[in-house]
Each structure stands twice: as C-alpha cells, then as structure tokens.
Amino acid sequence: MTDLLEVTPPEPGASWPVLTDATRAALREIVVHGVLSRAEIARSLGLSRASLTRAVRTLQEHGFVTEVGTGVRGVTGRPSELLRASTGRWEFLGVKLTPDRLYAAVTDLDGRVLALHEEAVPDTEPQALVDQLAAMVQVLRRASPAVCSLGVSVPGDVVTRDDVAVVEVSQFLGWRDVPLAALLEERTGLVTHTANDVDALTAKEHWIGAGAGVRSMALVTVGTGVGFGLVTNGEVSEGAHGRFGRVGHLPVYGGGPDCGVGHHGCVSSYLPSSIIARNAGAGDDEYAAVVERARDGEPRALQAFRDAGTALGVLLSTVVTLVDPESIVLTGDGLPVHDIARAEVEEAFRQGLRPYEAAVTVVVQPFEFSEWARAAAVLAIRRSLRS
C-alpha cells in the first residue's frame, strides 16, 4: 500500500493519457470485470509479474484504479492485492439524439450512472443542435467536473473519412455528411466520439448489460425503426461502410403493403410503431392509443399488432439462422408488440427455424432512453480504452 500513498492523481477532468497496450488491457479487464486481483489480471492477459507491476503503477499514477485490500482468489490460495476502477476521477458524458429530444447520462469509468438529463430538441438543423449540445455540456460539466470525454449516438450511418467521423445520413434528423464529433470537440473542448445508436447500445449490452459474458450476441430494437446489432468473437460488427444491420426490409410475406421505399411485405411494412398505427387505421403519431385499443381487444388494432408480431418472429428466426448467436437482446419503445402479439412472435419464430430447434436465449430488455444515453457514455469509455 506504500506505493499508493505516494501517488498524486491528476485533477478531475484531465486529458486522457497515452497508455501502453499492456496498461490499457489491464485497465479494460478491471473496468469490464469489476474487482480483480493482480494475479487474475496477469493470468488473463498473459503478463509477467514485472509487466503487470509497471502497468498497475501507471494506472495508479493516473488515478484509474484503487487498491481495495487483499483477498484469496484463484486456485493458488495465495492472497493478492485487489484492484477496482477509481471513482470521482474520470467520468464520461453520453448523449442519445432523437428527432425531438436528447437524453444525457454521466457515468463513471465502470459505466455506473451518476446523473441523468433530458431536454426537448426544438431544431434538428446541425448547427442549431450543436449549439444546444454545447450549452448542455457546459451546464453538466459544472456539476460533474471530472467529465473527460463525450460520446454521442445518432439514429443514422456514421462513417470515417480521412480519420474524421461523419454522420453520412440520418433520415430521422434530416442530416447528410455532418462531422458531428469534430464540431462538438471544437465547441466543448472534450474529446468526442460518435456512433450509430444501435451499435452503441449493442456494445453496452455486451459489455455491462444483458449480453455480458457471452462471445456472440445479437441486439434487435423495435420502435420508431427496426435496428440490429451483432457481437461476434467478442467484438461489435460495424460493417465495411458503417451501414451494418439494415434488417428492416427483410421479406415477411409475398406482396403486402408498401413500406414507404418501394418494398412490399417486408419487416418495415408491419413492425415500426408508426406503421402499426397506420395499419390500425390511425395516424402515425397515435401509436400509444392503438396500443390501448389492441389491449382492449379492438379487432383492427389487434390485427395490426398480430401482423407486426409475425414480422418480429420472422426477423428473430432470420437472425438465428444467419449468425447463430448465443443470445438475442430484444428492446426498444416498440416492445408492446412482444407483449400483445407474443403468440404470433413465437409461432413465426418456430416456423422460421423448422426443422431445427432454437439454441438461443431471447432476453426481453425493458426499454429506457436513459440506457441509450448510458450506452453513448460507454462508447466514450470504450474508445478511450483504445488510445
């Protein structure tokens, strides 16, 4: 414990330091797995005692980890120093953007939520939204001065061009070719990372959520749109062009209604919330009322949900057939379809897999926008641990 007393950590909110590969790997192990002994870290990473000692010393110097006593861990039965991620020294701000609201979360290095915030978005024009975000960041940093990095998740395609992250297209925000991270870095002074919102949520669920501990996992989101994320061999799949996971136009029936972009009878013809409302004879913005009509047994609303349930079952079985994940996490603000039309979901799922049985667990994760904001903060943590 003597070394720890000699360490003078940096002030809260300091710039993220450059770390060696071994030091980053040791920190990642502690962040992902919680309290670990030095012996467990060395064994997991294949580090020598000397290399681990150097790595831990660096992490202590920068205020990343704290010793929390000793414990008997592993098969040797020998006591070993226990380490955990420090609190109050390094914090992260995550923002989830939607067309009408933004949701923010401040987390510590372990991804634990420390503060939540949300506000209306009156104008989605890029510069106006950057101005709003910069003002919000300024307010939140006064309350949380240890924030060192910003993550923003957007409903759209995020690509990298000449080492610059660009929101290539977001139909929901009405954006094309917006260098959001660079604009926010200039305004806030924070290192900023951007990603597709479903990709960010997939990474969060795999790291510290419902998919923690599995090597392969799929995420399906239902609501305003239909999203798909995939983890294989412990890594989030992003595709070659930032457009991975476009499953909304998988065919469900031959024929059927037009989804809006020229496909007939695809997932997007039945499953998005606005489409369910429309198929029930209501306006696109009357989804909540249609949910209540269906729960009351009103035939047209109930049929719209049954068709959506079939589409969801087809989608889930297709995911299993194509990628064979250990688990599927199902979430989103459109989860009432799973509740109201569960029989149709399960029947279409079984039919889609015949003659095979599903060797997969489907986890229905309750929906909270705060979790999407937390995912954006975890995005900032993950990206920081790469550098």
GROMACS .gro file of C-alpha atoms in nm:
model
  387
    1MET     CA    1   0.000   0.000   0.000
    2THR     CA    2   0.304   0.233   0.029
    3ASP     CA    3   0.320   0.297  -0.345
    4LEU     CA    4  -0.043   0.403  -0.349
    5LEU     CA    5   0.017   0.669  -0.084
    6GLU     CA    6   0.297   0.821  -0.292
    7VAL     CA    7   0.075   0.864  -0.598
    8THR     CA    8  -0.066   1.209  -0.674
    9PRO     CA    9  -0.354   1.155  -0.920
   10PRO     CA   10  -0.438   1.420  -1.178
   11GLU     CA   11  -0.713   1.673  -1.126
   12PRO     CA   12  -1.065   1.560  -1.226
   13GLY     CA   13  -1.139   1.614  -1.593
   14ALA     CA   14  -0.774   1.590  -1.705
   15SER     CA   15  -0.692   1.480  -2.058
   16TRP     CA   16  -0.682   1.107  -2.115
   17PRO     CA   17  -0.316   0.995  -2.112
   18VAL     CA   18  -0.137   0.779  -2.369
   19LEU     CA   19  -0.112   0.427  -2.228
   20THR     CA   20   0.084   0.123  -2.339
   21ASP     CA   21  -0.103  -0.176  -2.480
   22ALA     CA   22  -0.046  -0.375  -2.162
   23THR     CA   23  -0.166  -0.091  -1.940
   24ARG     CA   24  -0.480  -0.037  -2.148
   25ALA     CA   25  -0.552  -0.410  -2.144
   26ALA     CA   26  -0.515  -0.425  -1.765
   27LEU     CA   27  -0.749  -0.129  -1.721
   28ARG     CA   28  -1.005  -0.283  -1.956
   29GLU     CA   29  -1.001  -0.606  -1.755
   30ILE     CA   30  -1.074  -0.415  -1.434
   31VAL     CA   31  -1.344  -0.198  -1.593
   32VAL     CA   32  -1.526  -0.491  -1.755
   33HIS     CA   33  -1.494  -0.748  -1.478
   34GLY     CA   34  -1.500  -0.534  -1.164
   35VAL     CA   35  -1.273  -0.604  -0.866
   36LEU     CA   36  -0.981  -0.822  -0.976
   37SER     CA   37  -0.661  -0.940  -0.815
   38ARG     CA   38  -0.324  -0.872  -0.971
   39ALA     CA   39  -0.285  -1.247  -1.021
   40GLU     CA   40  -0.616  -1.271  -1.211
   41ILE     CA   41  -0.521  -0.984  -1.440
   42ALA     CA   42  -0.178  -1.130  -1.511
   43ARG     CA   43  -0.324  -1.472  -1.583
   44SER     CA   44  -0.596  -1.338  -1.812
   45LEU     CA   45  -0.358  -1.121  -2.016
   46GLY     CA   46  -0.053  -1.345  -2.004
   47LEU     CA   47   0.159  -1.070  -1.845
   48SER     CA   48   0.474  -1.123  -1.644
   49ARG     CA   49   0.481  -1.002  -1.286
   50ALA     CA   50   0.715  -0.718  -1.381
   51SER     CA   51   0.496  -0.605  -1.673
   52LEU     CA   52   0.185  -0.611  -1.458
   53THR     CA   53   0.358  -0.415  -1.181
   54ARG     CA   54   0.453  -0.142  -1.430
   55ALA     CA   55   0.101  -0.134  -1.575
   56VAL     CA   56  -0.069  -0.110  -1.234
   57ARG     CA   57   0.175   0.159  -1.119
   58THR     CA   58   0.086   0.367  -1.427
   59LEU     CA   59  -0.287   0.318  -1.365
   60GLN     CA   60  -0.247   0.430  -1.005
   61GLU     CA   61  -0.044   0.734  -1.107
   62HIS     CA   62  -0.323   0.847  -1.338
   63GLY     CA   63  -0.597   0.777  -1.084
   64PHE     CA   64  -0.759   0.497  -1.284
   65VAL     CA   65  -0.750   0.222  -1.022
   66THR     CA   66  -0.755   0.188  -0.645
   67GLU     CA   67  -0.632  -0.093  -0.423
   68VAL     CA   68  -0.913  -0.227  -0.205
   69GLY     CA   69  -0.721  -0.464   0.018
   70THR     CA   70  -0.618  -0.822  -0.037
   71GLY     CA   71  -0.807  -1.141  -0.096
   72VAL     CA   72  -0.759  -1.507  -0.175
   73ARG     CA   73  -0.853  -1.550  -0.541
   74GLY     CA   74  -0.795  -1.828  -0.794
   75VAL     CA   75  -0.657  -2.176  -0.743
   76THR     CA   76  -0.330  -2.091  -0.568
   77GLY     CA   77  -0.491  -1.993  -0.240
   78ARG     CA   78  -0.242  -1.709  -0.202
   79PRO     CA   79  -0.352  -1.361  -0.100
   80SER     CA   80  -0.326  -1.098  -0.373
   81GLU     CA   81  -0.390  -0.722  -0.391
   82LEU     CA   82  -0.739  -0.643  -0.522
   83LEU     CA   83  -0.792  -0.357  -0.768
   84ARG     CA   84  -1.103  -0.172  -0.882
   85ALA     CA   85  -1.170   0.128  -1.104
   86SER     CA   86  -1.148   0.459  -0.917
   87THR     CA   87  -1.449   0.685  -0.878
   88GLY     CA   88  -1.467   1.063  -0.898
   89ARG     CA   89  -1.154   1.099  -1.109
   90TRP     CA   90  -1.262   1.002  -1.461
   91GLU     CA   91  -1.623   1.047  -1.575
   92PHE     CA   92  -1.792   1.031  -1.915
   93LEU     CA   93  -2.087   1.206  -2.072
   94GLY     CA   94  -2.314   1.022  -2.315
   95VAL     CA   95  -2.590   1.172  -2.531
   96LYS     CA   96  -2.858   0.991  -2.730
   97LEU     CA   97  -3.016   1.204  -3.003
   98THR     CA   98  -3.372   1.166  -3.130
   99PRO     CA   99  -3.567   1.397  -3.363
  100ASP     CA  100  -3.749   1.566  -3.074
  101ARG     CA  101  -3.549   1.503  -2.753
  102LEU     CA  102  -3.197   1.443  -2.636
  103TYR     CA  103  -3.107   1.221  -2.341
  104ALA     CA  104  -2.783   1.253  -2.146
  105ALA     CA  105  -2.608   1.042  -1.883
  106VAL     CA  106  -2.291   1.097  -1.683
  107THR     CA  107  -2.116   0.774  -1.582
  108ASP     CA  108  -1.802   0.673  -1.401
  109LEU     CA  109  -1.531   0.456  -1.552
  110ASP     CA  110  -1.734   0.142  -1.474
  111GLY     CA  111  -2.037   0.273  -1.664
  112ARG     CA  112  -2.240   0.337  -1.349
  113VAL     CA  113  -2.486   0.621  -1.400
  114LEU     CA  114  -2.412   0.924  -1.183
  115ALA     CA  115  -2.655   1.175  -1.334
  116LEU     CA  116  -2.931   1.188  -1.595
  117HIS     CA  117  -3.070   1.475  -1.800
  118GLU     CA  118  -3.310   1.522  -2.089
  119GLU     CA  119  -3.450   1.814  -2.283
  120ALA     CA  120  -3.654   1.890  -2.593
  121VAL     CA  121  -3.487   1.941  -2.930
  122PRO     CA  122  -3.659   2.238  -3.098
  123ASP     CA  123  -3.439   2.236  -3.411
  124THR     CA  124  -3.251   1.944  -3.567
  125GLU     CA  125  -3.054   2.161  -3.810
  126PRO     CA  126  -2.692   2.055  -3.743
  127GLN     CA  127  -2.552   2.387  -3.623
  128ALA     CA  128  -2.854   2.455  -3.404
  129LEU     CA  129  -2.826   2.113  -3.244
  130VAL     CA  130  -2.451   2.153  -3.193
  131ASP     CA  131  -2.520   2.485  -3.018
  132GLN     CA  132  -2.777   2.317  -2.795
  133LEU     CA  133  -2.546   2.027  -2.713
  134ALA     CA  134  -2.255   2.259  -2.635
  135ALA     CA  135  -2.470   2.459  -2.393
  136MET     CA  136  -2.595   2.141  -2.225
  137VAL     CA  137  -2.241   2.003  -2.193
  138GLN     CA  138  -2.128   2.327  -2.027
  139VAL     CA  139  -2.405   2.300  -1.767
  140LEU     CA  140  -2.343   1.931  -1.694
  141ARG     CA  141  -1.966   1.979  -1.664
  142ARG     CA  142  -2.019   2.239  -1.393
  143ALA     CA  143  -2.200   1.971  -1.193
  144SER     CA  144  -1.957   1.694  -1.299
  145PRO     CA  145  -1.611   1.849  -1.350
  146ALA     CA  146  -1.447   1.505  -1.382
  147VAL     CA  147  -1.604   1.452  -1.727
  148CYS     CA  148  -1.317   1.388  -1.968
  149SER     CA  149  -1.487   1.262  -2.284
  150LEU     CA  150  -1.816   1.284  -2.471
  151GLY     CA  151  -1.999   1.012  -2.662
  152VAL     CA  152  -2.294   1.086  -2.890
  153SER     CA  153  -2.514   0.822  -3.051
  154VAL     CA  154  -2.724   0.913  -3.354
  155PRO     CA  155  -3.003   0.739  -3.547
  156GLY     CA  156  -2.809   0.712  -3.872
  157ASP     CA  157  -2.500   0.591  -4.055
  158VAL     CA  158  -2.166   0.701  -3.910
  159VAL     CA  159  -1.858   0.652  -4.130
  160THR     CA  160  -1.492   0.752  -4.105
  161ARG     CA  161  -1.340   0.964  -4.380
  162ASP     CA  162  -0.976   1.065  -4.355
  163ASP     CA  163  -0.984   0.981  -3.984
  164VAL     CA  164  -1.289   1.205  -3.930
  165ALA     CA  165  -1.618   1.056  -3.809
  166VAL     CA  166  -1.905   1.176  -4.026
  167VAL     CA  167  -2.280   1.123  -3.988
  168GLU     CA  168  -2.324   1.023  -4.351
  169VAL     CA  169  -2.700   1.013  -4.342
  170SER     CA  170  -2.969   1.030  -4.074
  171GLN     CA  171  -3.321   1.020  -4.210
  172PHE     CA  172  -3.464   1.084  -3.863
  173LEU     CA  173  -3.258   1.401  -3.811
  174GLY     CA  174  -3.259   1.506  -4.177
  175TRP     CA  175  -2.877   1.509  -4.189
  176ARG     CA  176  -2.620   1.434  -4.458
  177ASP     CA  177  -2.242   1.444  -4.418
  178VAL     CA  178  -2.227   1.611  -4.076
  179PRO     CA  179  -1.887   1.590  -3.894
  180LEU     CA  180  -2.063   1.595  -3.559
  181ALA     CA  181  -1.769   1.482  -3.342
  182ALA     CA  182  -1.535   1.747  -3.482
  183LEU     CA  183  -1.795   2.020  -3.441
  184LEU     CA  184  -1.859   1.925  -3.079
  185GLU     CA  185  -1.490   1.893  -2.995
  186GLU     CA  186  -1.436   2.245  -3.124
  187ARG     CA  187  -1.725   2.383  -2.917
  188THR     CA  188  -1.678   2.186  -2.594
  189GLY     CA  189  -1.306   2.109  -2.576
  190LEU     CA  190  -1.393   1.747  -2.497
  191VAL     CA  191  -1.266   1.453  -2.698
  192THR     CA  192  -1.585   1.341  -2.872
  193HIS     CA  193  -1.687   1.010  -3.025
  194THR     CA  194  -1.993   0.942  -3.240
  195ALA     CA  195  -2.155   0.616  -3.346
  196ASN     CA  196  -2.481   0.475  -3.468
  197ASP     CA  197  -2.717   0.445  -3.171
  198VAL     CA  198  -2.787   0.074  -3.218
  199ASP     CA  199  -2.415  -0.004  -3.247
  200ALA     CA  200  -2.352   0.188  -2.923
  201LEU     CA  201  -2.635   0.009  -2.743
  202THR     CA  202  -2.513  -0.329  -2.870
  203ALA     CA  203  -2.166  -0.262  -2.729
  204LYS     CA  204  -2.309  -0.152  -2.395
  205GLU     CA  205  -2.537  -0.455  -2.363
  206HIS     CA  206  -2.248  -0.686  -2.447
  207TRP     CA  207  -2.006  -0.518  -2.209
  208ILE     CA  208  -2.214  -0.443  -1.900
  209GLY     CA  209  -2.572  -0.537  -1.992
  210ALA     CA  210  -2.791  -0.834  -2.074
  211GLY     CA  211  -2.527  -0.988  -2.302
  212ALA     CA  212  -2.233  -0.959  -2.062
  213GLY     CA  213  -2.011  -1.266  -2.062
  214VAL     CA  214  -2.113  -1.412  -2.399
  215ARG     CA  215  -1.890  -1.425  -2.706
  216SER     CA  216  -2.170  -1.383  -2.960
  217MET     CA  217  -2.484  -1.176  -2.919
  218ALA     CA  218  -2.744  -1.007  -3.136
  219LEU     CA  219  -2.946  -0.700  -3.045
  220VAL     CA  220  -3.284  -0.626  -3.206
  221THR     CA  221  -3.458  -0.295  -3.141
  222VAL     CA  222  -3.819  -0.220  -3.230
  223GLY     CA  223  -3.998   0.113  -3.218
  224THR     CA  224  -3.966   0.415  -3.445
  225GLY     CA  225  -3.744   0.200  -3.665
  226VAL     CA  226  -3.603  -0.152  -3.662
  227GLY     CA  227  -3.241  -0.192  -3.556
  228PHE     CA  228  -2.995  -0.478  -3.546
  229GLY     CA  229  -2.655  -0.510  -3.380
  230LEU     CA  230  -2.420  -0.805  -3.365
  231VAL     CA  231  -2.129  -0.917  -3.150
  232THR     CA  232  -1.906  -1.196  -3.283
  233ASN     CA  233  -1.591  -1.324  -3.116
  234GLY     CA  234  -1.637  -1.060  -2.850
  235GLU     CA  235  -1.634  -0.764  -3.093
  236VAL     CA  236  -1.915  -0.544  -3.225
  237SER     CA  237  -1.962  -0.586  -3.601
  238GLU     CA  238  -1.972  -0.250  -3.779
  239GLY     CA  239  -1.956  -0.349  -4.147
  240ALA     CA  240  -1.726  -0.207  -4.412
  241HIS     CA  241  -1.922   0.114  -4.472
  242GLY     CA  242  -2.088   0.197  -4.138
  243ARG     CA  243  -2.419   0.054  -4.258
  244PHE     CA  244  -2.431  -0.278  -4.080
  245GLY     CA  245  -2.761  -0.424  -3.963
  246ARG     CA  246  -3.017  -0.299  -4.211
  247VAL     CA  247  -3.272  -0.570  -4.144
  248GLY     CA  248  -3.586  -0.360  -4.178
  249HIS     CA  249  -3.653  -0.474  -4.532
  250LEU     CA  250  -3.631  -0.850  -4.486
  251PRO     CA  251  -3.939  -1.004  -4.655
  252VAL     CA  252  -4.216  -1.132  -4.431
  253TYR     CA  253  -4.497  -1.208  -4.678
  254GLY     CA  254  -4.518  -1.220  -5.053
  255GLY     CA  255  -4.690  -0.896  -5.150
  256GLY     CA  256  -4.832  -0.693  -4.866
  257PRO     CA  257  -4.832  -0.317  -4.811
  258ASP     CA  258  -4.559  -0.084  -4.938
  259CYS     CA  259  -4.310   0.001  -4.662
  260GLY     CA  260  -4.260   0.351  -4.799
  261VAL     CA  261  -3.949   0.295  -5.008
  262GLY     CA  262  -4.086   0.051  -5.262
  263HIS     CA  263  -4.071  -0.284  -5.081
  264HIS     CA  264  -4.388  -0.483  -5.028
  265GLY     CA  265  -4.449  -0.713  -4.732
  266CYS     CA  266  -4.113  -0.653  -4.559
  267VAL     CA  267  -4.045  -0.609  -4.187
  268SER     CA  268  -4.082  -0.231  -4.222
  269SER     CA  269  -4.429  -0.279  -4.371
  270TYR     CA  270  -4.553  -0.408  -4.035
  271LEU     CA  271  -4.321  -0.359  -3.737
  272PRO     CA  272  -4.231   0.012  -3.684
  273SER     CA  273  -4.461   0.185  -3.436
  274SER     CA  274  -4.593   0.441  -3.685
  275ILE     CA  275  -4.671   0.163  -3.933
  276ILE     CA  276  -4.861  -0.035  -3.670
  277ALA     CA  277  -5.068   0.277  -3.602
  278ARG     CA  278  -5.126   0.330  -3.974
  279ASN     CA  279  -5.223  -0.034  -4.031
  280ALA     CA  280  -5.473   0.005  -3.747
  281GLY     CA  281  -5.635   0.298  -3.928
  282ALA     CA  282  -5.484   0.567  -3.704
  283GLY     CA  283  -5.236   0.848  -3.761
  284ASP     CA  284  -4.863   0.785  -3.749
  285ASP     CA  285  -4.839   0.967  -3.415
  286GLU     CA  286  -5.123   0.773  -3.248
  287TYR     CA  287  -4.928   0.459  -3.158
  288ALA     CA  288  -4.999   0.486  -2.784
  289ALA     CA  289  -5.373   0.499  -2.849
  290VAL     CA  290  -5.350   0.197  -3.081
  291VAL     CA  291  -5.167   0.004  -2.809
  292GLU     CA  292  -5.461   0.066  -2.575
  293ARG     CA  293  -5.712  -0.030  -2.845
  294ALA     CA  294  -5.528  -0.356  -2.901
  295ARG     CA  295  -5.511  -0.430  -2.529
  296ASP     CA  296  -5.889  -0.374  -2.518
  297GLY     CA  297  -5.932  -0.629  -2.798
  298GLU     CA  298  -6.037  -0.390  -3.077
  299PRO     CA  299  -6.011  -0.610  -3.392
  300ARG     CA  300  -5.829  -0.380  -3.636
  301ALA     CA  301  -5.570  -0.267  -3.381
  302LEU     CA  302  -5.521  -0.624  -3.263
  303GLN     CA  303  -5.467  -0.742  -3.621
  304ALA     CA  304  -5.205  -0.471  -3.680
  305PHE     CA  305  -5.015  -0.599  -3.379
  306ARG     CA  306  -5.054  -0.962  -3.483
  307ASP     CA  307  -4.904  -0.881  -3.824
  308ALA     CA  308  -4.624  -0.694  -3.650
  309GLY     CA  309  -4.569  -0.992  -3.420
  310THR     CA  310  -4.533  -1.222  -3.719
  311ALA     CA  311  -4.280  -0.982  -3.872
  312LEU     CA  312  -4.083  -0.977  -3.547
  313GLY     CA  313  -4.081  -1.357  -3.527
  314VAL     CA  314  -3.957  -1.381  -3.886
  315LEU     CA  315  -3.684  -1.128  -3.809
  316LEU     CA  316  -3.569  -1.312  -3.495
  317SER     CA  317  -3.559  -1.650  -3.669
  318THR     CA  318  -3.365  -1.499  -3.959
  319VAL     CA  319  -3.107  -1.362  -3.716
  320VAL     CA  320  -3.066  -1.705  -3.557
  321THR     CA  321  -3.040  -1.876  -3.896
  322LEU     CA  322  -2.778  -1.636  -4.030
  323VAL     CA  323  -2.549  -1.570  -3.733
  324ASP     CA  324  -2.626  -1.837  -3.467
  325PRO     CA  325  -2.577  -1.611  -3.160
  326GLU     CA  326  -2.567  -1.732  -2.801
  327SER     CA  327  -2.835  -1.480  -2.709
  328ILE     CA  328  -3.060  -1.215  -2.861
  329VAL     CA  329  -3.145  -0.900  -2.665
  330LEU     CA  330  -3.479  -0.751  -2.770
  331THR     CA  331  -3.554  -0.394  -2.666
  332GLY     CA  332  -3.697  -0.061  -2.782
  333ASP     CA  333  -4.000   0.157  -2.727
  334GLY     CA  334  -4.199  -0.079  -2.952
  335LEU     CA  335  -4.190  -0.368  -2.704
  336PRO     CA  336  -4.570  -0.375  -2.667
  337VAL     CA  337  -4.571  -0.584  -2.986
  338HIS     CA  338  -4.396  -0.864  -2.799
  339ASP     CA  339  -4.649  -0.845  -2.518
  340ILE     CA  340  -4.967  -0.809  -2.724
  341ALA     CA  341  -4.872  -1.050  -3.004
  342ARG     CA  342  -4.644  -1.291  -2.823
  343ALA     CA  343  -4.820  -1.594  -2.970
  344GLU     CA  344  -4.760  -1.467  -3.325
  345VAL     CA  345  -4.397  -1.383  -3.246
  346GLU     CA  346  -4.329  -1.729  -3.107
  347GLU     CA  347  -4.513  -1.910  -3.388
  348ALA     CA  348  -4.329  -1.722  -3.663
  349PHE     CA  349  -4.002  -1.777  -3.477
  350ARG     CA  350  -4.059  -2.154  -3.461
  351GLN     CA  351  -4.176  -2.175  -3.822
  352GLY     CA  352  -3.875  -1.980  -3.943
  353LEU     CA  353  -3.635  -2.225  -3.776
  354ARG     CA  354  -3.801  -2.551  -3.874
  355PRO     CA  355  -3.684  -2.828  -3.869
  356TYR     CA  356  -3.429  -2.704  -3.614
  357GLU     CA  357  -3.477  -2.603  -3.252
  358ALA     CA  358  -3.358  -2.261  -3.138
  359ALA     CA  359  -3.037  -2.299  -2.935
  360VAL     CA  360  -3.056  -1.935  -2.831
  361THR     CA  361  -3.188  -1.730  -2.542
  362VAL     CA  362  -3.407  -1.430  -2.624
  363VAL     CA  363  -3.380  -1.169  -2.349
  364VAL     CA  364  -3.651  -0.902  -2.349
  365GLN     CA  365  -3.485  -0.592  -2.203
  366PRO     CA  366  -3.719  -0.324  -2.062
  367PHE     CA  367  -3.680  -0.002  -2.258
  368GLU     CA  368  -3.542   0.322  -2.114
  369PHE     CA  369  -3.399   0.610  -2.317
  370SER     CA  370  -3.155   0.661  -2.028
  371GLU     CA  371  -2.994   0.329  -2.122
  372TRP     CA  372  -2.929   0.461  -2.473
  373ALA     CA  373  -2.762   0.766  -2.319
  374ARG     CA  374  -2.560   0.540  -2.092
  375ALA     CA  375  -2.459   0.344  -2.400
  376ALA     CA  376  -2.321   0.664  -2.553
  377ALA     CA  377  -2.113   0.721  -2.238
  378VAL     CA  378  -1.987   0.362  -2.258
  379LEU     CA  379  -1.896   0.436  -2.621
  380ALA     CA  380  -1.667   0.713  -2.493
  381ILE     CA  381  -1.516   0.477  -2.234
  382ARG     CA  382  -1.452   0.204  -2.492
  383ARG     CA  383  -1.296   0.444  -2.740
  384SER     CA  384  -1.078   0.594  -2.468
  385LEU     CA  385  -0.951   0.248  -2.377
  386ARG     CA  386  -0.831   0.204  -2.735
  387SER     CA  387  -0.595   0.503  -2.716
   0.00000   0.00000   0.00000
